[in-house]
PDB file of C-alpha atoms in Angstrom:
ATOM      1  CA  PHE A   1       3.682 -34.882  21.381  1.00 55.00           C
ATOM      2  CA  PRO A   2       0.631 -33.353  22.917  1.00 51.00           C
ATOM      3  CA  SER A   3      -0.012 -33.184  26.729  1.00 57.00           C
ATOM      4  CA  HIS A   4      -3.192 -34.535  26.069  1.00 62.00           C
ATOM      5  CA  ASP A   5      -2.120 -37.808  24.764  1.00 65.00           C
ATOM      6  CA  THR A   6      -2.767 -40.405  27.504  1.00 76.00           C
ATOM      7  CA  THR A   7      -0.106 -42.905  26.749  1.00 91.00           C
ATOM      8  CA  TRP A   8       2.501 -40.716  28.099  1.00 93.00           C
ATOM      9  CA  ILE A   9       2.674 -39.145  31.578  1.00 94.00           C
ATOM     10  CA  LYS A  10       4.454 -36.169  33.364  1.00 94.00           C
ATOM     11  CA  ILE A  11       7.153 -37.730  35.574  1.00 95.00           C
ATOM     12  CA  TRP A  12       9.154 -34.730  36.921  1.00 95.00           C
ATOM     13  CA  VAL A  13       9.303 -30.881  36.559  1.00 94.00           C
ATOM     14  CA  SER A  14      12.387 -28.831  37.481  1.00 92.00           C
ATOM     15  CA  GLN A  15      13.944 -25.529  36.337  1.00 89.00           C
ATOM     16  CA  ASN A  16      17.409 -27.134  37.124  1.00 90.00           C
ATOM     17  CA  GLN A  17      18.805 -27.997  33.969  1.00 87.00           C
ATOM     18  CA  VAL A  18      21.692 -30.067  35.330  1.00 91.00           C
ATOM     19  CA  GLU A  19      19.009 -32.244  37.395  1.00 94.00           C
ATOM     20  CA  LEU A  20      17.048 -32.600  33.954  1.00 94.00           C
ATOM     21  CA  SER A  21      19.751 -33.970  32.092  1.00 93.00           C
ATOM     22  CA  LEU A  22      20.788 -36.369  34.803  1.00 95.00           C
ATOM     23  CA  ILE A  23      17.096 -37.680  34.901  1.00 96.00           C
ATOM     24  CA  LYS A  24      16.829 -37.728  31.059  1.00 96.00           C
ATOM     25  CA  MET A  25      20.482 -39.747  30.907  1.00 96.00           C
ATOM     26  CA  LYS A  26      19.871 -42.234  33.600  1.00 97.00           C
ATOM     27  CA  MET A  27      16.403 -43.056  32.080  1.00 97.00           C
ATOM     28  CA  GLU A  28      17.724 -43.522  28.735  1.00 96.00           C
ATOM     29  CA  GLU A  29      20.312 -45.705  29.933  1.00 97.00           C
ATOM     30  CA  VAL A  30      17.991 -48.346  31.405  1.00 97.00           C
ATOM     31  CA  GLY A  31      15.665 -47.992  28.261  1.00 97.00           C
ATOM     32  CA  ILE A  32      13.228 -45.795  29.362  1.00 96.00           C
ATOM     33  CA  PRO A  33      11.852 -43.236  26.504  1.00 95.00           C
ATOM     34  CA  VAL A  34      11.813 -39.596  27.720  1.00 95.00           C
ATOM     35  CA  VAL A  35      10.472 -36.578  26.298  1.00 93.00           C
ATOM     36  CA  MET A  36      11.441 -33.299  27.768  1.00 92.00           C
ATOM     37  CA  MET A  37       9.005 -30.201  27.319  1.00 89.00           C
ATOM     38  CA  ASN A  38      10.080 -26.970  27.761  1.00 81.00           C
ATOM     39  CA  GLN A  39       7.689 -24.464  29.253  1.00 71.00           C
ATOM     40  CA  LYS A  40      10.165 -21.413  29.844  1.00 62.00           C
ATOM     41  CA  ASP A  41       8.944 -18.331  28.464  1.00 56.00           C
ATOM     42  CA  SER A  42      10.974 -17.747  25.193  1.00 59.00           C
ATOM     43  CA  SER A  43      11.293 -14.025  25.806  1.00 60.00           C
ATOM     44  CA  TYR A  44      13.138 -14.408  29.262  1.00 60.00           C
ATOM     45  CA  GLY A  45      14.281 -17.942  29.641  1.00 55.00           C
ATOM     46  CA  MET A  46      14.223 -17.689  33.264  1.00 64.00           C
ATOM     47  CA  PHE A  47      10.421 -18.237  33.837  1.00 68.00           C
ATOM     48  CA  GLY A  48       8.785 -21.639  33.603  1.00 74.00           C
ATOM     49  CA  ASP A  49       9.736 -25.232  34.054  1.00 87.00           C
ATOM     50  CA  VAL A  50      10.646 -28.104  31.904  1.00 90.00           C
ATOM     51  CA  GLN A  51       8.754 -31.399  32.276  1.00 92.00           C
ATOM     52  CA  ILE A  52       9.744 -34.794  31.682  1.00 95.00           C
ATOM     53  CA  TRP A  53       7.532 -37.097  30.179  1.00 95.00           C
ATOM     54  CA  VAL A  54       7.555 -40.946  29.767  1.00 96.00           C
ATOM     55  CA  PRO A  55       5.303 -43.414  28.499  1.00 95.00           C
ATOM     56  CA  LYS A  56       2.264 -44.741  31.057  1.00 94.00           C
ATOM     57  CA  LYS A  57       3.609 -48.234  30.844  1.00 95.00           C
ATOM     58  CA  GLU A  58       7.114 -47.037  32.335  1.00 96.00           C
ATOM     59  CA  ARG A  59       5.622 -45.103  35.230  1.00 95.00           C
ATOM     60  CA  GLN A  60       6.644 -47.546  37.875  1.00 96.00           C
ATOM     61  CA  ALA A  61      10.308 -48.190  36.502  1.00 97.00           C
ATOM     62  CA  ALA A  62      10.595 -44.241  36.064  1.00 97.00           C
ATOM     63  CA  GLU A  63       9.474 -43.455  39.673  1.00 96.00           C
ATOM     64  CA  GLY A  64      11.702 -46.170  40.897  1.00 97.00           C
ATOM     65  CA  LEU A  65      14.686 -44.673  39.089  1.00 97.00           C
ATOM     66  CA  LEU A  66      13.777 -41.152  40.545  1.00 96.00           C
ATOM     67  CA  LEU A  67      13.752 -42.570  43.819  1.00 96.00           C
ATOM     68  CA  THR A  68      17.392 -44.436  43.438  1.00 95.00           C
ATOM     69  CA  LEU A  69      18.474 -41.174  42.465  1.00 94.00           C
ATOM     70  CA  GLY A  70      17.402 -39.865  45.504  1.00 94.00           C
ATOM     71  CA  PHE A  71      14.590 -37.546  44.160  1.00 92.00           C
ATOM     72  CA  GLU A  72      11.221 -37.517  46.341  1.00 89.00           C
ATOM     73  CA  LEU A  73       8.118 -38.062  44.244  1.00 83.00           C
TER      74      LEU A  73
END
């Protein structure tokens, strides 16, 4: 989806694949739709971030879940 779509918001950015997978799994478990956007350089794969996006209407629930998981916003 396009990053200029105002119905979705970026909720988390990381380079840690384990962290990203945990967040995605936990959000899906509670019914929050998640899109992961890989912004890593395709040539090297070690530069850049992966972004987690959720529907804007799910922002509060997603942020609450991140806090429950021990992540600081």
